[in-house]
C-alpha positions as MATLAB code, in Angstrom:
seq = 'MPLALLALAIGAFGIGTTEFVIMGLLPEVAGDFGVSIPTAGFLVTGYALGVMFGAPLMTALGTRISRKRMLMLLMGLFIVGNLLSAVAPAFSVMLIGRVVASLAHGAFFGIGSVVAADLVAPDKKAGAIAMMFTGLTVANVVGVPLGTLIGQTAGWRLTFTIVAALGVVGLVGIARLVPDMPRPEGVRLRHELAAFKNAQVLLAMAMTVLGFGGVFAAITYIAPMMTHVTGFADGSVTWLLVLFGLGMVGGNLVGGRYADRALMPMLFVSLGALAVTLALFTLTAHNKILAGVTIALIGALGFAAVPPLQKRVLDQAHDAPTLASAVNIGAFNLGNALSAWLGGLVISAGLGYTAPNWVGAALATAALLLAILSAALECRDSTPSAVVAGTAPVEQRPAVHH';
ca = [
       0.000    0.000    0.000;
       1.363    3.468   -0.885;
       2.587    5.742    1.917;
       0.067    8.319    0.725;
      -2.629    6.158    2.315;
      -0.923    6.670    5.681;
      -1.296   10.433    5.301;
      -5.000   10.008    4.504;
      -5.398    7.660    7.499;
      -3.801   10.239    9.833;
      -6.257   12.869    8.626;
      -9.096   10.381    9.120;
      -7.832    9.643   12.645;
      -8.010   13.334   13.578;
     -11.463   13.740   12.063;
     -12.776   10.619   13.804;
     -11.384   11.790   17.119;
     -12.946   15.258   16.978;
     -16.311   13.854   15.863;
     -16.762   11.461   18.780;
     -14.613   12.835   21.632;
     -17.088   15.630   22.356;
     -19.631   13.052   23.589;
     -17.404   12.175   26.543;
     -16.603   15.815   27.316;
     -20.106   17.321   27.286;
     -20.320   17.679   31.106;
     -16.994   19.545   31.253;
     -17.851   21.822   28.322;
     -21.342   22.513   29.677;
     -19.921   23.337   33.103;
     -17.307   25.744   31.739;
     -19.798   27.667   29.622;
     -22.645   27.512   32.142;
     -25.099   25.756   29.827;
     -27.190   22.616   30.291;
     -26.147   19.207   28.984;
     -28.958   19.215   26.361;
     -27.753   22.627   25.163;
     -24.178   21.342   25.000;
     -25.570   18.488   22.903;
     -25.945   20.980   20.048;
     -22.173   20.575   19.611;
     -22.912   17.003   18.473;
     -25.981   17.886   16.403;
     -24.300   20.876   14.781;
     -21.339   18.749   13.755;
     -23.569   16.057   12.223;
     -25.566   18.636   10.252;
     -22.334   20.266    9.102;
     -21.137   16.919    7.733;
     -24.412   16.292    5.904;
     -24.578   19.689    4.220;
     -20.849   20.343    4.018;
     -20.030   17.162    2.072;
     -21.758   18.157   -1.192;
     -21.121   21.880   -0.719;
     -17.353   21.646   -0.199;
     -16.966   19.003   -2.902;
     -18.875   21.147   -5.397;
     -16.714   24.162   -4.524;
     -13.606   22.071   -5.121;
     -14.516   20.789   -8.583;
     -12.123   23.229  -10.312;
      -8.964   22.389   -8.346;
      -6.887   19.226   -7.976;
      -7.976   16.648   -5.428;
      -4.688   16.904   -3.533;
      -5.051   20.667   -3.157;
      -8.652   20.245   -2.049;
      -7.630   17.698    0.590;
      -5.029   20.161    1.893;
      -7.599   22.969    2.037;
     -10.011   20.701    3.912;
      -7.353   19.800    6.487;
      -6.655   23.521    6.897;
     -10.364   24.088    7.574;
     -10.306   21.226   10.071;
      -7.346   22.775   11.913;
      -9.003   26.214   12.074;
     -12.263   24.727   13.384;
     -10.590   22.787   16.180;
      -8.362   25.712   17.211;
     -11.467   27.902   17.342;
     -13.124   25.322   19.605;
     -10.022   25.166   21.819;
      -9.880   28.930   22.455;
     -13.626   29.684   22.296;
     -14.559   32.396   24.842;
     -18.267   31.559   24.612;
     -20.451   28.555   23.802;
     -21.664   30.126   20.536;
     -18.062   30.497   19.331;
     -17.326   26.859   20.105;
     -20.441   25.830   18.187;
     -19.153   27.803   15.193;
     -15.793   26.050   15.565;
     -17.488   22.640   15.551;
     -19.443   23.490   12.402;
     -16.312   24.808   10.657;
     -14.452   21.578   11.477;
     -17.413   19.474   10.323;
     -17.420   21.081    6.879;
     -14.144   19.273    6.173;
     -15.418   15.843    7.273;
     -17.639   14.584    4.455;
     -15.625   16.080    1.607;
     -12.350   14.742    3.056;
     -13.615   11.162    3.209;
     -15.423   11.496   -0.119;
     -12.467   12.918   -2.045;
     -10.040   10.802   -0.015;
     -11.896    7.637   -1.085;
     -11.471    8.569   -4.753;
      -7.780    9.389   -4.265;
      -7.140    6.186   -2.285;
      -8.817    4.082   -4.994;
      -6.775    5.815   -7.726;
      -3.491    5.071   -5.929;
      -3.757    1.292   -6.337;
      -4.566   -1.388   -8.888;
      -8.254   -2.000   -9.731;
      -8.368   -5.214   -7.684;
      -7.166   -3.405   -4.537;
      -9.440   -0.354   -4.518;
     -11.733   -1.410   -1.649;
      -8.680   -2.366    0.424;
      -7.196    1.094   -0.140;
     -10.457    2.766    0.903;
     -10.513    0.550    4.004;
      -6.945    1.583    4.824;
      -7.974    5.236    4.873;
     -11.048    4.452    7.003;
      -8.773    2.577    9.425;
      -7.805    6.002   10.737;
     -11.447    6.643   11.605;
     -11.927    3.272   13.286;
      -8.661    3.451   15.259;
      -9.769    6.889   16.491;
     -12.605    5.163   18.340;
     -10.163    2.775   20.029;
      -7.316    5.174   20.845;
      -8.136    8.795   20.014;
     -11.546    9.097   21.652;
     -10.746    7.363   24.999;
      -7.376    9.147   25.252;
      -8.894   12.495   24.272;
     -11.649   12.019   26.835;
      -9.127   11.166   29.547;
      -6.996   14.220   28.727;
     -10.071   16.453   28.633;
     -11.321   15.219   31.994;
      -7.941   15.550   33.727;
      -6.154   18.461   32.007;
      -9.072   20.330   30.458;
     -11.135   19.857   27.317;
      -9.398   22.780   25.591;
      -6.146   20.797   25.538;
      -7.965   17.918   23.812;
      -9.051   20.121   20.919;
      -5.580   21.682   20.699;
      -4.070   18.201   20.314;
      -6.675   17.324   17.679;
      -5.730   20.471   15.743;
      -2.081   19.368   15.954;
      -3.102   15.997   14.467;
      -4.638   17.967   11.622;
      -1.279   19.687   11.032;
       0.442   16.272   10.831;
      -2.196   15.099    8.363;
      -1.813   18.265    6.272;
       1.963   17.896    6.066;
       1.601   14.200    5.214;
      -0.817   14.936    2.380;
       1.410   17.727    1.054;
       4.486   15.474    0.975;
       3.116   12.006    0.231;
      -0.049   12.309   -1.873;
       0.784   12.667   -5.586;
      -0.717   15.627   -7.419;
      -3.059   13.637   -9.647;
      -4.850   15.899  -12.167;
      -8.616   15.833  -12.327;
     -10.070   13.919  -15.303;
     -10.302   16.137  -18.360;
     -13.711   17.564  -19.175;
     -15.336   16.596  -15.850;
     -17.387   19.495  -14.482;
     -19.977   19.894  -11.750;
     -22.785   18.931  -14.121;
     -21.047   15.600  -14.755;
     -20.758   15.020  -11.009;
     -24.476   15.811  -10.566;
     -25.405   13.446  -13.413;
     -24.293   10.503  -11.258;
     -27.417   10.999   -9.127;
     -29.590   10.000  -12.086;
     -28.166    6.498  -11.750;
     -30.577    4.341   -9.729;
     -27.699    2.131   -8.543;
     -25.925    5.135   -6.992;
     -29.089    6.108   -5.132;
     -29.662    2.513   -3.991;
     -26.110    2.334   -2.633;
     -26.649    5.565   -0.684;
     -29.946    4.269    0.713;
     -28.134    1.103    1.827;
     -25.599    3.340    3.579;
     -28.303    5.281    5.438;
     -30.180    2.150    6.554;
     -27.220   -0.163    7.177;
     -25.176    2.263    9.233;
     -28.380    3.526   10.844;
     -28.867   -0.005   12.140;
     -25.530    0.193   13.937;
     -26.170    3.548   15.594;
     -29.735    2.728   16.627;
     -28.156    0.462   19.246;
     -24.890    2.289   19.931;
     -26.482    5.710   20.507;
     -28.266    4.342   23.587;
     -25.528    1.967   24.677;
     -24.872    3.780   27.983;
     -28.390    3.542   29.484;
     -28.824    0.040   28.044;
     -25.622   -1.274   29.607;
     -26.106    0.444   32.987;
     -29.872   -0.088   33.465;
     -30.365   -3.450   31.714;
     -27.011   -5.256   31.775;
     -25.872   -3.928   35.141;
     -22.514   -2.409   34.211;
     -21.124    0.471   36.255;
     -21.100    3.898   34.618;
     -17.309    3.789   34.275;
     -17.470    0.594   32.210;
     -19.185    2.273   29.267;
     -15.877    3.719   28.013;
     -14.335    0.257   27.762;
     -17.429   -1.142   26.107;
     -17.058    1.570   23.457;
     -13.417    0.515   23.052;
     -14.713   -3.007   22.323;
     -17.040   -1.482   19.734;
     -14.078    0.377   18.239;
     -11.941   -2.773   18.068;
     -14.778   -4.472   16.220;
     -14.902   -1.519   13.813;
     -11.172   -1.816   13.058;
     -11.359   -5.542   12.338;
     -14.592   -5.354   10.348;
     -13.320   -2.465    8.238;
     -10.158   -4.347    7.221;
     -12.037   -7.584    6.489;
     -14.689   -5.713    4.511;
     -12.044   -3.958    2.445;
     -10.218   -7.193    1.687;
     -13.222   -9.225    0.600;
     -15.081   -6.407   -1.173;
     -12.308   -6.436   -3.784;
     -13.042  -10.128   -4.404;
     -16.842  -10.284   -4.129;
     -18.441   -6.937   -3.335;
     -22.143   -7.777   -3.332;
     -21.767  -11.116   -1.481;
     -19.767   -9.214    1.159;
     -22.668   -6.784    1.529;
     -25.220   -9.607    1.763;
     -23.251  -11.363    4.505;
     -22.406   -8.265    6.564;
     -25.890   -6.700    6.427;
     -27.675  -10.008    7.031;
     -25.456  -10.924    9.980;
     -25.809   -7.374   11.348;
     -29.614   -7.636   11.308;
     -29.511  -10.972   13.167;
     -26.962   -9.706   15.719;
     -28.988   -6.569   16.474;
     -32.137   -8.642   16.985;
     -30.261  -10.977   19.349;
     -28.909   -7.980   21.278;
     -32.312   -7.623   22.949;
     -31.521  -10.947   24.635;
     -27.733  -10.758   25.062;
     -28.043   -7.303   26.675;
     -29.106   -9.104   29.864;
     -25.718  -10.834   30.244;
     -22.448   -8.911   30.703;
     -20.186  -11.263   28.734;
     -22.642  -11.776   25.884;
     -23.357   -8.046   25.757;
     -19.629   -7.274   25.348;
     -19.274   -9.838   22.563;
     -22.376   -8.502   20.812;
     -21.145   -4.901   20.951;
     -17.858   -5.921   19.298;
     -19.777   -7.874   16.633;
     -22.020   -4.897   15.870;
     -18.930   -2.749   15.310;
     -17.307   -5.422   13.122;
     -20.356   -6.198   10.988;
     -21.368   -2.561   10.637;
     -17.939   -1.464    9.408;
     -17.454   -4.561    7.259;
     -20.107   -2.939    5.051;
     -18.381    0.468    4.849;
     -15.635   -0.220    2.227;
     -17.993   -2.167   -0.086;
     -20.679    0.525    0.177;
     -18.185    3.291   -0.588;
     -16.658    1.314   -3.473;
     -20.138    0.511   -4.788;
     -20.812    4.245   -5.135;
     -17.432    4.802   -6.826;
     -18.065    1.931   -9.251;
     -21.548    3.080  -10.201;
     -20.513    6.747  -10.581;
     -17.185    5.865  -12.209;
     -17.162    8.704  -14.758;
     -17.449   11.449  -12.101;
     -17.376    9.846   -8.635;
     -16.145   12.632   -6.357;
     -19.431   14.321   -5.430;
     -21.308   11.017   -5.134;
     -18.558    9.672   -2.871;
     -18.769   12.726   -0.603;
     -22.574   12.638   -0.449;
     -22.363    8.981    0.577;
     -20.285   10.061    3.592;
     -23.126   12.443    4.456;
     -25.471    9.469    4.144;
     -23.634    7.754    7.019;
     -24.396   10.757    9.222;
     -27.994   10.873    8.013;
     -28.293    7.239    9.103;
     -26.869    8.161   12.511;
     -29.395   10.974   12.968;
     -32.359    8.920   11.711;
     -31.593    5.921   13.907;
     -30.974    8.050   17.005;
     -34.369    9.718   16.501;
     -36.199    6.400   15.936;
     -34.442    4.808   18.908;
     -35.489    7.716   21.104;
     -39.086    7.313   19.940;
     -39.350    3.660   20.998;
     -37.720    4.399   24.361;
     -40.115    7.317   24.922;
     -42.989    4.989   24.050;
     -42.089    2.912   27.117;
     -40.684   -0.086   25.225;
     -37.455   -0.133   27.243;
     -33.786    0.548   26.616;
     -33.347   -2.569   24.449;
     -36.076   -1.496   22.011;
     -33.652    0.467   19.776;
     -32.027   -2.882   18.931;
     -35.208   -3.917   17.143;
     -35.153   -0.612   15.273;
     -31.561   -1.329   14.255;
     -32.435   -4.865   13.130;
     -35.300   -3.515   10.988;
     -33.048   -0.873    9.393;
     -30.303   -3.418    8.634;
     -32.895   -5.805    7.155;
     -34.188   -3.006    4.917;
     -30.608   -2.329    3.779;
     -30.163   -6.035    2.959;
     -33.370   -6.032    0.882;
     -32.122   -2.998   -1.045;
     -28.812   -4.790   -1.687;
     -30.708   -7.795   -3.089;
     -32.815   -5.461   -5.250;
     -29.694   -3.661   -6.497;
     -28.032   -6.940   -7.470;
     -31.192   -8.155   -9.216;
     -31.499   -4.930  -11.228;
     -27.834   -5.108  -12.184;
     -28.233   -8.703  -13.326;
     -31.321   -7.798  -15.368;
     -29.643   -4.821  -17.007;
     -26.463   -6.726  -17.875;
     -28.169   -9.753  -19.452;
     -29.475   -8.043  -22.625;
     -26.136   -6.315  -23.197;
     -24.363   -9.640  -22.834;
     -26.504  -11.145  -25.602;
     -25.972   -8.110  -27.842;
     -22.240   -8.301  -27.263;
     -22.234  -11.884  -28.504;
     -21.679  -13.553  -25.146;
     -24.700  -15.851  -25.296;
     -23.961  -19.521  -24.601;
     -22.248  -21.319  -27.498;
     -25.077  -23.769  -28.019;
     -27.507  -20.883  -28.692;
     -25.404  -19.382  -31.481;
     -26.156  -20.430  -35.057;
     -23.651  -22.748  -36.640;
     -21.362  -21.238  -39.249;
     -20.690  -23.397  -42.344;
     -17.747  -22.802  -44.600;
];
């Protein structure tokens, strides 16, 4: 794998850390600014919305410059946003800093996926995408727990300063290691937008929303589920999230490896197994050991689908994939928001803290059905062209007499 992928992974590590570390530091931030925890929660919501809207916006703005230069600009935006958060004199300023940092998120992963895929041979593209996403998954194992610990002991401002420094390392790495690959000739914004007329691109994005939504339906409410149902102490939740992160790392690498060999079968297996695991979580949540195993499996199966889903979008929008790739990153965050809302609804309805697992299982099942539909449509569309191209079975072709 090229060293350039390491630079992309470092940037992904910083972005993953800043996205999730705020969840463990909300009490400290709320206390410093004199706001309530729900109000401090806008730092999470604002970031998610910034990713959703920033992904297509920043990618569209960058259509006239090289992908390397755009990645460098995005890392610069990320650094500015985190420094603004670190020195914010008021809550409103920190919220602005979070939104500024979030604008880099979707476009970085979207453009980074295209660059990573272009750096390697065609049969290694999903593995290259997975290598970049490894930075994001490792952030949940190392960056988030360490950042939370630093924030709770030395102050949350130091955490965001360190994250900004990670952005500087990523920026330098991209500048030195990523080759300056020119954009394809003649590709303009209208070509990028044309990809959204492709039903397969839209189906892949819908699979992303529903499949990853299945994961976060359960994980969003993991703390009350584990403390009220399973019986873990409050302090154990951090280590349970580390288990989830370890599962993400392993699943991401496995998904990247096998998506290059059999993309759609990999999606069928990961989404189907995810649906079953989430449904079983309503039972395993009552046992500490089984709950820990299930949490790791949810992380593994959920992220095993990430490289194939991202590569599926790149494959289907192959003529102009950059915008579609970035929007698919926004789709992950849309899935997070949708599943968190639906999970909250079933809890509010009095169905208990394990009820979001059923929501997650239903979302993952819907994603699996869309994957089956996508494969069926692709098979149907390719069959006529195969006959026209003269690839019908030999016995069906007329004999030629000389």
